[in-house]
Structure formats: structure tokens, C-alpha cells
Amino acid sequence: MEKKSLSERDICTKFITPALRNAGWDEQLQIREEVSFTKGRIIVRGKLVSRGKAKRADYILYYKPNIPLALIEAKDNTHSVGDGMQQGLEYAEALDIPFVFSSNGDGFVFHDRTGRSAIKEATLGLTSFPSPDELWARYRVWKGLGAEAEKVVLQDYFDDGSGKAPRYYQVNAVNAAIEAIAKGQNRLLLVMATGTGKTYTAFQIIWRLWKAGAKKRILYLADRNVLIDQTMVNDFRPFGPAMAKLSTNAKTIERSDGATVDLPLALDRKRRIDTAFEIYLGLYQAITGPEEHQKLYREFSPSFFDLIVIDECHRGSAAADSAWREILTHFHGATQIGLTATPKETEYVSNTEYFGAPVYTYSLRQGISDGFLAPYKVVKVHIDRDVEGYRPEAGQLDREGNEVEDRIYNTTDFDRTLVLDDRTLLTAKKVTEFLKESGDRFQKTIVFCVDEEHAARMRQALVNENRDLCDENHRYVMRITGGDKDGQDQLGNFIDPESKYPVLVTTSRLLSTGVDAQTCRLIVLDRSVGSMTEFKQIVGRGTRVHEDTKKFYFTLIDFRGATAHFADPAFDGPVQIYEPGPDEPLTPPEDLPQPDDGEETPPATPGEDETIIDDPGGIHFPTRPDRTGKIYVDGVGARIVAERVEYLDANGRLVTESLRDYTKAALKKHFTSLDDFLKRWKSAERKQAIIEELESEGLALDPIAEELGKNLDPFDFICHIAFDRKPLTRRERAENVKKRDVFTKYGPQARAVLDALLAKYQDEGVLNLDDTNVLKIAPFSAMGSVVELVRAFGGKTRFEQAVHELQDALYQEPA
């Protein structure tokens, strides 16, 4: 057997895996092959949604399940032994794996990322691969793990036998937290983008520490009832009878699998605590308050809890003087883990001052790039009153007959101190137009308003715009705010993917954080968002992918300029931006350019993003008191002003550019010159492979091909767009081949097949002409069986040779 003729897979099977087995690695428990650790970025072009290529490691070696030690990048034997190292190092950095190997079946190149070896990179023989214990010993030294710490770090993950495994970044976060705690660190911060599974990550951390006996009593704190309830019946369910809620209100909750569960309570009606449980979950506001009798946490001794996990710690618990911080101070001896998607760092509030620098961070940008989070389009709508301001005419009266103060009112006034109802009606009309244009009026939508009163008016305006669907079910549009019990009762239905209603929800702040709205496809901002923290949380309401309902991206419509935060260096996600004119549809065009994934480094915006401080009550957001009340002015009118299409470039600047210009720039990055492209095209046996490669990188050619005309071959399309070369249509290319009469050396049946293949190319643009499957369909199926047609050429090899000659003739320069 000639080793250099073997495929990469054969090299793995015949040489690499046996070398690992001989070194003592267990094939069932420690060796995983072809491990796809990302999903592949979701690429949206118009209505076409595709996934980019997932990242896949050839081998990952584990000391125990979910404790990765080494990564091997394999190549076939035509490569040198170290050719896979650079790719392996890139993957190992993402996976936080310390030991990297490259192999072509002759031996290994070993790279030690820990920096502890005398030689950074060494060549090893095929029989010299290190054993699991050797690499684990190196790992222990690198991490500084003593015997007691090692026992905790090696505690198993929870496994329910269903095959569900944590994602790679969750493994990174859990292992980083466990190792830090095992070594004695008592304040930890984990930063993970909304929708990446912080609660499941917290569960695995708690489970391992609890099972290892390192932490015996645990308190999990959140500030939304829905967060506690859903956590208990879903992610924390394996804790079973060891777990209870610090509440006096019994409640039956539906699990994600449809079963119902009665929540166990740790408080009786007299608020006496049952201390027999080990895992307690509670609301901040349920165990503390401004009055002494509300401070239930003081019923526990300061040493009662060994571990406290604080969900969404960017909110009230971040402030040093908050009522909630006193809980953490009371249990100061416990290990405390903060979980957040948006750590706060301002002059007045700091997460890192309390918790320290994050032990692990997984950003929104990473989540979108990996394909675990949904990308999004932004539609920026500018209303004339917002852009130009509003100054009342002399003697202008409000709805009550009082004269309106003569001054210029702007977006900070609208719906807070001054109400222009025509503006509200216009906003509701545009949102409804978008839903109608999209073809799906049942996509879950959140409209963020200034306050509860504004949310009520917006609800009414949306009801009137959608009266047909509201006639079918009055819950089509609902207000869900802290002060609206009927609305709050429908919150569970809104976030339930199986529940059709409510569809359109107006709110002020209740839905801005923490609520897991998996199927939310549209977010509307009709209020300013001063805080970058809150802005990221609002964007996070839509970033969850929900494949069952084909929710792969979402849209954000901005009426108040809140999306200026996208230009802030503190924002870490790519974005597409569309600004329609007054007579243009709100639905973004199909040729909206893809967002650039480059780092955004524009100048910082003025430091006013912390003017809005979250209500420490956490759940009730009453209308802001206004001594003079709101001023209602009718009959003023409002209209959309003309704008432009923009997108965010690699430097974070808004750039106006056509799809054609964007595609040209992207193609020229891929092919450095016309000669480079021609060589690659002519040398590619499968022309379609080049198109698939471009699409996997987010450059789908269909949208602009439609603009130029569908009869262009991708070859001519690329030459024309990227290098300004005059294109030939497919018909012209086919006619040139016929003129040269290149089929004369074949018999009648073979010529008939080649003529039909040429017609297939001309009419349908088929590129993979050498695929014998094409011979199974009309008109070939009427000419004979696949075997008969291939035999007419003298066999499969000669058939493929004939088709390649046909393709060469297609792309031959005309005389």
C-alpha cells in the first residue's frame, strides 16, 4: 500500500489512532474524532439563509469527559508532518486546549501552549506519543493544582444519558470557574452573551462542586420570578428534592417537555425557613427590602451558604450601595460567582471591582461568528419631528385647552413630557407595514416604549392597525409591563415557542433583560436607550436561534436613534443597517450587504450612557412621576424623512455602498488578480466548488446575479464584477462551442449526450456536468440507461474526460 496515496481519513485510521491506543488512550472515553465545535455562522442574504462551514478538529483527547487535554490536526501523507500545526493552534486557542499535535502518519509535531516545556515545539516519532497521565501531570503543573484541587477539578459533569453535551465555550467557562474555585478564588465573574446558556453553565458548575463535596449549601439569586421558576424545572431539575425556592407562594410550572411540576418551597406561610435543603433559589426582592422585617436573608447565619451564584449581576447587585449588595456582604465568606452578558464599568458601578476580572468571556461577536447566535438586520427610521424637533405655533393649545410652552421639543421629550399622538400612530403603522411586507404577521415582536402609559397608547395604535387579527384573538396585541397583571400573566405564553398568542407586545422595561424569548423575530425601539448595558440586553432578546420554527435571524427597527450604540467600541457584534426613505418599504432589500466581522474601533461616544439606572425593585417599573403631567398635542402630524442605505464597515463607520461595489471588493479580496482567478477556475475539476467556497464565506452570488441577468455563467459574473471584463452569456458560450464543432471524434450517441449537456448548461447553468447522476433525468433518461450512455464514451473515465474537454471548450477565449 502506497502511503502517499492514502486519504487523510485513512492516515487517521491506520496510523494516528493506533499510535494513540498504544500510548494508553481509551478509544471509548478519551478519543473523539472529527469534532465539530461550532455550528457555522448563519449568513442571511434577503430571504436566503445559509450556514457557513463549522470548525472541526480532527482529534480531541480528553483526560475525562469534557476535560480536554490535547488536539491533533491530521493531514494526508503528501503533506509534511507539521503542516497542520497552525490550524491546530487556532482551534486550540478557541477550545482552551494546552497541547497541540500535528501529524501526517509519519510521526507528530508537538506544541506546548503552557510555556512550561524547555522546547516549545518538538518532533516525536509515531511510537512516542505521550500518555494521558503524562499530559495530565503537565496540565496539573501548569494550572497549579494540588491534590485537593485536583479532586474537585476531576469531578464529573452531569450527564442524563440523552447525549446532550455542553458546547465548547460552556466547557471552557465551567472548567475555568471550577479550577479557580479549587485553587481558592472566592469572587468570580463569567461574561457570556445573552442566549449562550449561562443558566446551564451555572448548573454544571454548581453540580460538580456539590457532588465533589466542595460546596454543600448553595444559593442561586435572580431578580425575575420567571427566571427562577424556569431554572428550577429545566436546567436545575437534576437537583431534585435537594432544591427549593425561597418563597411562600406555591406554583405549578410547565417544563420544556410539557410536563407540569409543583415548585418545592423553603418558606412556610409565616416566612419561617426550612434549612433542610441544600440548593436554594430566590429573588433578591423576596429576601430583602428597605424595611427590617423584609430582610429574610438575615435569618440565615453568615456561614450558612458555601456558594452564591448571582444571575444577571450587572443589574442591582453591581452597585456598592444597593440593597441587594447587602445580601452578598452578609454571606461574605461564601464563594460568589457573578453571571452577566453585560458587565458594568462606570464611575459609580463596577462588576470587576467586586468580582475581579472575568475568568472567562464569550462575546456576542463570537456567538454570531460560531453560529450559536442569530445575526440581525437594523432598520433605522427617522421621523421628521425627531430629526427637526417640534416647536408649537404661537397660542398652540394642548388637549386640555392649555397653552403649550413655547420651546423646541425633541426625542427626549416625546412621550415623556409631550405626546404627539400622530407620531405614535405613524410608528404603529410602519411596524404593521413591516410585518405585512415580511409575509409573516405572526412573528413574535417586542415594542419598547418610554413608559407604561406610552406602552398602553402604542398597544391601542397597534390594535387599530391590526384590527383583522385582533378580531380573531384579542391577545394578538398586548401590553406586558410591571404594573399590568393581565399582561404579566401572558408573559409565559409570549416566550413559549408553542404558544401562538400574544404576538405583538408593548413594554417599557420588563422585557429588556433576562426573559428568554426564543422565537422573537422583531424588536422595535421607540424609546432612547442611554445605557450600553441595557442596549446589549435589548438586542439579546432576539439573538437566540430557534431552528424548529426556522428562526435564524431577527430584525431591529429603531425609531429613536438608539442604534448609535453600534458605533461604540463597547459594542461587540456585527450589524447590517438599512435606512429606508419616506416612500420605501421597511423590509430591508435582499441585496443589503453582509456586516463586516472586523474589529470595530471608532472613537468613543460621550460618556452619558449611564444616565438610566435600573430600578432596584427589579420587576416593577412604574411610570416616572411627572409633577406637571404629560402634555398631549393633537393634529400636529408626522412623516418619515428621506434617508439612505448604510452598513457598518470593518472600522465601525457607517458607509453607503451599493451591492455591486460591495461584491466587487469582496471578490477582489478573494482573488488577487484576473490571472489568479483564471488559474483557479481552469484548474478546478468541480467549478461548483469555487461557488460553494464563496458562499461558505458569506458571499452568495445569486442576489446580484439576478440584478445583472440570470443567463450569466458564474465565471463571467466574477470576471465582469471584479475585473470589469466584458461578459458572455451562457448562450453565447454554448454557441461558440458548437461553432468549433469539438464533438466530431465521438459516436452518434456520445455526441447526442454532449449536445444535451451543453443545452443543460445553456438553459439551467449546470456546472457539474461530469456528475453521472445528471444522466438519470430528462432528456438523458430517454436516450438510454446511465450504463449505456457512459459505455458510449468507452467507460466512466472517458466520459469524465470528454466532459472536462467540453468545459475547457466553454471557457476557451473566442478567436
mmCIF file of N, CA and C in Angstrom, residues 381-458:
data_model
loop_
_atom_site.group_PDB
_atom_site.id
_atom_site.type_symbol
_atom_site.label_atom_id
_atom_site.label_comp_id
_atom_site.label_asym_id
_atom_site.label_seq_id
_atom_site.Cartn_x
_atom_site.Cartn_y
_atom_site.Cartn_z
ATOM 1 N N VAL A 381 -35.374 54.203 11.144
ATOM 2 C CA VAL A 381 -36.467 55.031 10.619
ATOM 3 C C VAL A 381 -36.404 56.394 11.299
ATOM 4 N N HIS A 382 -36.372 57.443 10.502
ATOM 5 C CA HIS A 382 -36.280 58.795 11.045
ATOM 6 C C HIS A 382 -37.595 59.536 10.792
ATOM 7 N N ILE A 383 -38.234 59.965 11.864
ATOM 8 C CA ILE A 383 -39.484 60.728 11.783
ATOM 9 C C ILE A 383 -39.127 62.216 11.828
ATOM 10 N N ASP A 384 -39.824 63.012 11.028
ATOM 11 C CA ASP A 384 -39.462 64.423 10.904
ATOM 12 C C ASP A 384 -39.432 65.143 12.250
ATOM 13 N N ARG A 385 -40.394 64.838 13.129
ATOM 14 C CA ARG A 385 -40.435 65.526 14.432
ATOM 15 C C ARG A 385 -39.207 65.198 15.271
ATOM 16 N N ASP A 386 -38.680 63.970 15.113
ATOM 17 C CA ASP A 386 -37.486 63.592 15.860
ATOM 18 C C ASP A 386 -36.251 64.301 15.307
ATOM 19 N N VAL A 387 -36.173 64.366 13.991
ATOM 20 C CA VAL A 387 -34.991 64.948 13.348
ATOM 21 C C VAL A 387 -34.969 66.465 13.493
ATOM 22 N N GLU A 388 -36.132 67.097 13.252
ATOM 23 C CA GLU A 388 -36.197 68.557 13.212
ATOM 24 C C GLU A 388 -36.613 69.177 14.545
ATOM 25 N N GLY A 389 -37.140 68.336 15.453
ATOM 26 C CA GLY A 389 -37.702 68.888 16.678
ATOM 27 C C GLY A 389 -39.093 69.451 16.414
ATOM 28 N N TYR A 390 -39.780 69.845 17.477
ATOM 29 C CA TYR A 390 -41.123 70.407 17.333
ATOM 30 C C TYR A 390 -41.235 71.668 18.179
ATOM 31 N N ARG A 391 -41.612 72.742 17.516
ATOM 32 C CA ARG A 391 -41.879 73.994 18.239
ATOM 33 C C ARG A 391 -43.332 74.376 17.996
ATOM 34 N N PRO A 392 -44.116 74.504 19.065
ATOM 35 C CA PRO A 392 -45.547 74.801 18.890
ATOM 36 C C PRO A 392 -45.753 76.177 18.265
ATOM 37 N N GLU A 393 -46.825 76.262 17.514
ATOM 38 C CA GLU A 393 -47.197 77.567 16.967
ATOM 39 C C GLU A 393 -47.623 78.489 18.115
ATOM 40 N N ALA A 394 -47.564 79.759 17.869
ATOM 41 C CA ALA A 394 -47.979 80.725 18.895
ATOM 42 C C ALA A 394 -49.434 80.467 19.286
ATOM 43 N N GLY A 395 -49.657 80.301 20.573
ATOM 44 C CA GLY A 395 -51.012 80.071 21.069
ATOM 45 C C GLY A 395 -51.488 78.639 20.929
ATOM 46 N N GLN A 396 -50.579 77.699 20.586
ATOM 47 C CA GLN A 396 -50.957 76.285 20.441
ATOM 48 C C GLN A 396 -51.513 75.750 21.762
ATOM 49 N N LEU A 397 -52.686 75.116 21.682
ATOM 50 C CA LEU A 397 -53.318 74.566 22.875
ATOM 51 C C LEU A 397 -53.164 73.051 22.905
ATOM 52 N N ASP A 398 -53.037 72.498 24.105
ATOM 53 C CA ASP A 398 -52.977 71.044 24.223
ATOM 54 C C ASP A 398 -54.396 70.485 24.308
ATOM 55 N N ARG A 399 -54.518 69.185 24.541
ATOM 56 C CA ARG A 399 -55.806 68.524 24.546
ATOM 57 C C ARG A 399 -56.719 69.053 25.645
ATOM 58 N N GLU A 400 -56.130 69.571 26.727
ATOM 59 C CA GLU A 400 -56.911 70.095 27.845
ATOM 60 C C GLU A 400 -57.261 71.566 27.683
ATOM 61 N N GLY A 401 -56.816 72.179 26.575
ATOM 62 C CA GLY A 401 -57.108 73.590 26.345
ATOM 63 C C GLY A 401 -56.091 74.537 26.937
ATOM 64 N N ASN A 402 -54.952 73.985 27.421
ATOM 65 C CA ASN A 402 -53.897 74.834 27.975
ATOM 66 C C ASN A 402 -52.866 75.167 26.900
ATOM 67 N N GLU A 403 -52.293 76.356 27.027
ATOM 68 C CA GLU A 403 -51.300 76.776 26.041
ATOM 69 C C GLU A 403 -50.006 75.987 26.259
ATOM 70 N N VAL A 404 -49.434 75.474 25.167
ATOM 71 C CA VAL A 404 -48.193 74.689 25.226
ATOM 72 C C VAL A 404 -47.010 75.636 25.330
ATOM 73 N N GLU A 405 -46.116 75.346 26.260
ATOM 74 C CA GLU A 405 -44.934 76.187 26.461
ATOM 75 C C GLU A 405 -44.144 76.313 25.161
ATOM 76 N N ASP A 406 -43.741 77.546 24.856
ATOM 77 C CA ASP A 406 -43.028 77.819 23.612
ATOM 78 C C ASP A 406 -41.541 77.459 23.776
ATOM 79 N N ARG A 407 -41.170 76.308 23.274
ATOM 80 C CA ARG A 407 -39.767 75.911 23.224
ATOM 81 C C ARG A 407 -39.639 74.787 22.204
ATOM 82 N N ILE A 408 -38.430 74.362 21.912
ATOM 83 C CA ILE A 408 -38.230 73.261 20.964
ATOM 84 C C ILE A 408 -38.233 71.936 21.728
ATOM 85 N N TYR A 409 -39.125 71.047 21.341
ATOM 86 C CA TYR A 409 -39.216 69.717 21.942
ATOM 87 C C TYR A 409 -38.517 68.709 21.005
ATOM 88 N N ASN A 410 -37.840 67.726 21.593
ATOM 89 C CA ASN A 410 -37.129 66.735 20.777
ATOM 90 C C ASN A 410 -37.394 65.325 21.301
ATOM 91 N N THR A 411 -36.596 64.370 20.840
ATOM 92 C CA THR A 411 -36.866 62.962 21.164
ATOM 93 C C THR A 411 -36.847 62.680 22.664
ATOM 94 N N THR A 412 -36.069 63.445 23.425
ATOM 95 C CA THR A 412 -36.067 63.203 24.871
ATOM 96 C C THR A 412 -37.378 63.646 25.517
ATOM 97 N N ASP A 413 -38.134 64.510 24.842
ATOM 98 C CA ASP A 413 -39.421 64.981 25.368
ATOM 99 C C ASP A 413 -40.586 64.108 24.930
ATOM 100 N N PHE A 414 -40.504 63.593 23.696
ATOM 101 C CA PHE A 414 -41.652 62.903 23.117
ATOM 102 C C PHE A 414 -42.011 61.656 23.927
ATOM 103 N N ASP A 415 -43.296 61.598 24.304
ATOM 104 C CA ASP A 415 -43.898 60.507 25.085
ATOM 105 C C ASP A 415 -43.429 60.475 26.539
ATOM 106 N N ARG A 416 -42.561 61.406 26.900
ATOM 107 C CA ARG A 416 -42.183 61.512 28.303
ATOM 108 C C ARG A 416 -42.853 62.736 28.927
ATOM 109 N N THR A 417 -42.696 63.885 28.287
ATOM 110 C CA THR A 417 -43.376 65.094 28.777
ATOM 111 C C THR A 417 -44.368 65.632 27.760
ATOM 112 N N LEU A 418 -44.127 65.351 26.490
ATOM 113 C CA LEU A 418 -45.006 65.844 25.423
ATOM 114 C C LEU A 418 -45.421 64.674 24.541
ATOM 115 N N VAL A 419 -46.714 64.540 24.313
ATOM 116 C CA VAL A 419 -47.229 63.442 23.494
ATOM 117 C C VAL A 419 -47.785 63.991 22.192
ATOM 118 N N LEU A 420 -47.158 63.576 21.079
ATOM 119 C CA LEU A 420 -47.702 63.855 19.754
ATOM 120 C C LEU A 420 -48.311 62.542 19.269
ATOM 121 N N ASP A 421 -49.597 62.428 19.395
ATOM 122 C CA ASP A 421 -50.219 61.129 19.133
ATOM 123 C C ASP A 421 -50.069 60.703 17.685
ATOM 124 N N ASP A 422 -49.961 61.687 16.782
ATOM 125 C CA ASP A 422 -49.761 61.334 15.370
ATOM 126 C C ASP A 422 -48.450 60.575 15.176
ATOM 127 N N ARG A 423 -47.478 60.903 16.009
ATOM 128 C CA ARG A 423 -46.188 60.202 15.931
ATOM 129 C C ARG A 423 -46.354 58.740 16.340
ATOM 130 N N THR A 424 -47.131 58.498 17.405
ATOM 131 C CA THR A 424 -47.397 57.132 17.853
ATOM 132 C C THR A 424 -48.137 56.345 16.777
ATOM 133 N N LEU A 425 -49.139 56.973 16.169
ATOM 134 C CA LEU A 425 -49.919 56.304 15.119
ATOM 135 C C LEU A 425 -49.038 55.949 13.927
ATOM 136 N N LEU A 426 -48.112 56.856 13.573
ATOM 137 C CA LEU A 426 -47.214 56.604 12.445
ATOM 138 C C LEU A 426 -46.278 55.427 12.748
ATOM 139 N N THR A 427 -45.774 55.394 13.987
ATOM 140 C CA THR A 427 -44.883 54.301 14.387
ATOM 141 C C THR A 427 -45.611 52.961 14.292
ATOM 142 N N ALA A 428 -46.820 52.894 14.826
ATOM 143 C CA ALA A 428 -47.604 51.649 14.765
ATOM 144 C C ALA A 428 -47.886 51.263 13.316
ATOM 145 N N LYS A 429 -48.157 52.236 12.478
ATOM 146 C CA LYS A 429 -48.442 51.960 11.068
ATOM 147 C C LYS A 429 -47.220 51.372 10.370
ATOM 148 N N LYS A 430 -46.041 51.945 10.638
ATOM 149 C CA LYS A 430 -44.817 51.466 9.984
ATOM 150 C C LYS A 430 -44.450 50.057 10.457
ATOM 151 N N VAL A 431 -44.639 49.785 11.758
ATOM 152 C CA VAL A 431 -44.364 48.434 12.273
ATOM 153 C C VAL A 431 -45.291 47.432 11.599
ATOM 154 N N THR A 432 -46.562 47.783 11.465
ATOM 155 C CA THR A 432 -47.540 46.897 10.827
ATOM 156 C C THR A 432 -47.199 46.691 9.358
ATOM 157 N N GLU A 433 -46.768 47.759 8.682
ATOM 158 C CA GLU A 433 -46.361 47.638 7.282
ATOM 159 C C GLU A 433 -45.204 46.653 7.147
ATOM 160 N N PHE A 434 -44.257 46.745 8.063
ATOM 161 C CA PHE A 434 -43.116 45.829 8.016
ATOM 162 C C PHE A 434 -43.583 44.378 8.136
ATOM 163 N N LEU A 435 -44.479 44.127 9.075
ATOM 164 C CA LEU A 435 -44.965 42.761 9.278
ATOM 165 C C LEU A 435 -45.706 42.259 8.039
ATOM 166 N N LYS A 436 -46.497 43.131 7.438
ATOM 167 C CA LYS A 436 -47.228 42.723 6.235
ATOM 168 C C LYS A 436 -46.270 42.467 5.074
ATOM 169 N N GLU A 437 -45.271 43.368 4.916
ATOM 170 C CA GLU A 437 -44.309 43.205 3.826
ATOM 171 C C GLU A 437 -43.468 41.946 3.997
ATOM 172 N N SER A 438 -43.232 41.560 5.240
ATOM 173 C CA SER A 438 -42.394 40.391 5.501
ATOM 174 C C SER A 438 -43.103 39.091 5.140
ATOM 175 N N GLY A 439 -44.423 39.144 5.052
ATOM 176 C CA GLY A 439 -45.191 37.943 4.749
ATOM 177 C C GLY A 439 -45.535 37.108 5.967
ATOM 178 N N ASP A 440 -45.157 37.589 7.154
ATOM 179 C CA ASP A 440 -45.444 36.841 8.381
ATOM 180 C C ASP A 440 -45.878 37.806 9.480
ATOM 181 N N ARG A 441 -47.179 37.938 9.673
ATOM 182 C CA ARG A 441 -47.695 38.848 10.690
ATOM 183 C C ARG A 441 -47.747 38.194 12.067
ATOM 184 N N PHE A 442 -47.284 36.940 12.147
ATOM 185 C CA PHE A 442 -47.296 36.244 13.436
ATOM 186 C C PHE A 442 -45.883 36.048 13.987
ATOM 187 N N GLN A 443 -44.940 36.867 13.546
ATOM 188 C CA GLN A 443 -43.616 36.776 14.146
ATOM 189 C C GLN A 443 -43.622 37.543 15.466
ATOM 190 N N LYS A 444 -43.147 36.875 16.527
ATOM 191 C CA LYS A 444 -43.169 37.472 17.862
ATOM 192 C C LYS A 444 -42.379 38.789 17.847
ATOM 193 N N THR A 445 -42.994 39.841 18.402
ATOM 194 C CA THR A 445 -42.461 41.205 18.318
ATOM 195 C C THR A 445 -42.530 41.883 19.678
ATOM 196 N N ILE A 446 -41.442 42.561 20.043
ATOM 197 C CA ILE A 446 -41.427 43.382 21.262
ATOM 198 C C ILE A 446 -41.233 44.839 20.862
ATOM 199 N N VAL A 447 -42.136 45.717 21.317
ATOM 200 C CA VAL A 447 -42.017 47.156 21.063
ATOM 201 C C VAL A 447 -41.655 47.837 22.386
ATOM 202 N N PHE A 448 -40.464 48.401 22.471
ATOM 203 C CA PHE A 448 -40.016 49.062 23.693
ATOM 204 C C PHE A 448 -40.444 50.526 23.670
ATOM 205 N N CYS A 449 -41.196 50.921 24.700
ATOM 206 C CA CYS A 449 -41.760 52.261 24.792
ATOM 207 C C CYS A 449 -41.123 53.025 25.955
ATOM 208 N N VAL A 450 -41.422 54.327 26.027
ATOM 209 C CA VAL A 450 -40.811 55.198 27.040
ATOM 210 C C VAL A 450 -41.240 54.782 28.447
ATOM 211 N N ASP A 451 -42.520 54.520 28.643
ATOM 212 C CA ASP A 451 -43.029 54.132 29.963
ATOM 213 C C ASP A 451 -44.326 53.344 29.774
ATOM 214 N N GLU A 452 -44.995 53.033 30.876
ATOM 215 C CA GLU A 452 -46.186 52.190 30.787
ATOM 216 C C GLU A 452 -47.326 52.886 30.052
ATOM 217 N N GLU A 453 -47.468 54.197 30.260
ATOM 218 C CA GLU A 453 -48.540 54.936 29.590
ATOM 219 C C GLU A 453 -48.308 54.936 28.083
ATOM 220 N N HIS A 454 -47.072 55.149 27.672
ATOM 221 C CA HIS A 454 -46.728 55.109 26.247
ATOM 222 C C HIS A 454 -46.983 53.706 25.684
ATOM 223 N N ALA A 455 -46.642 52.674 26.459
ATOM 224 C CA ALA A 455 -46.878 51.298 26.022
ATOM 225 C C ALA A 455 -48.368 51.027 25.822
ATOM 226 N N ALA A 456 -49.213 51.655 26.671
ATOM 227 C CA ALA A 456 -50.665 51.482 26.532
ATOM 228 C C ALA A 456 -51.163 52.146 25.247
ATOM 229 N N ARG A 457 -50.655 53.354 24.957
ATOM 230 C CA ARG A 457 -51.076 54.043 23.728
ATOM 231 C C ARG A 457 -50.575 53.297 22.487
ATOM 232 N N MET A 458 -49.352 52.776 22.573
ATOM 233 C CA MET A 458 -48.804 52.033 21.433
ATOM 234 C C MET A 458 -49.601 50.752 21.201
#
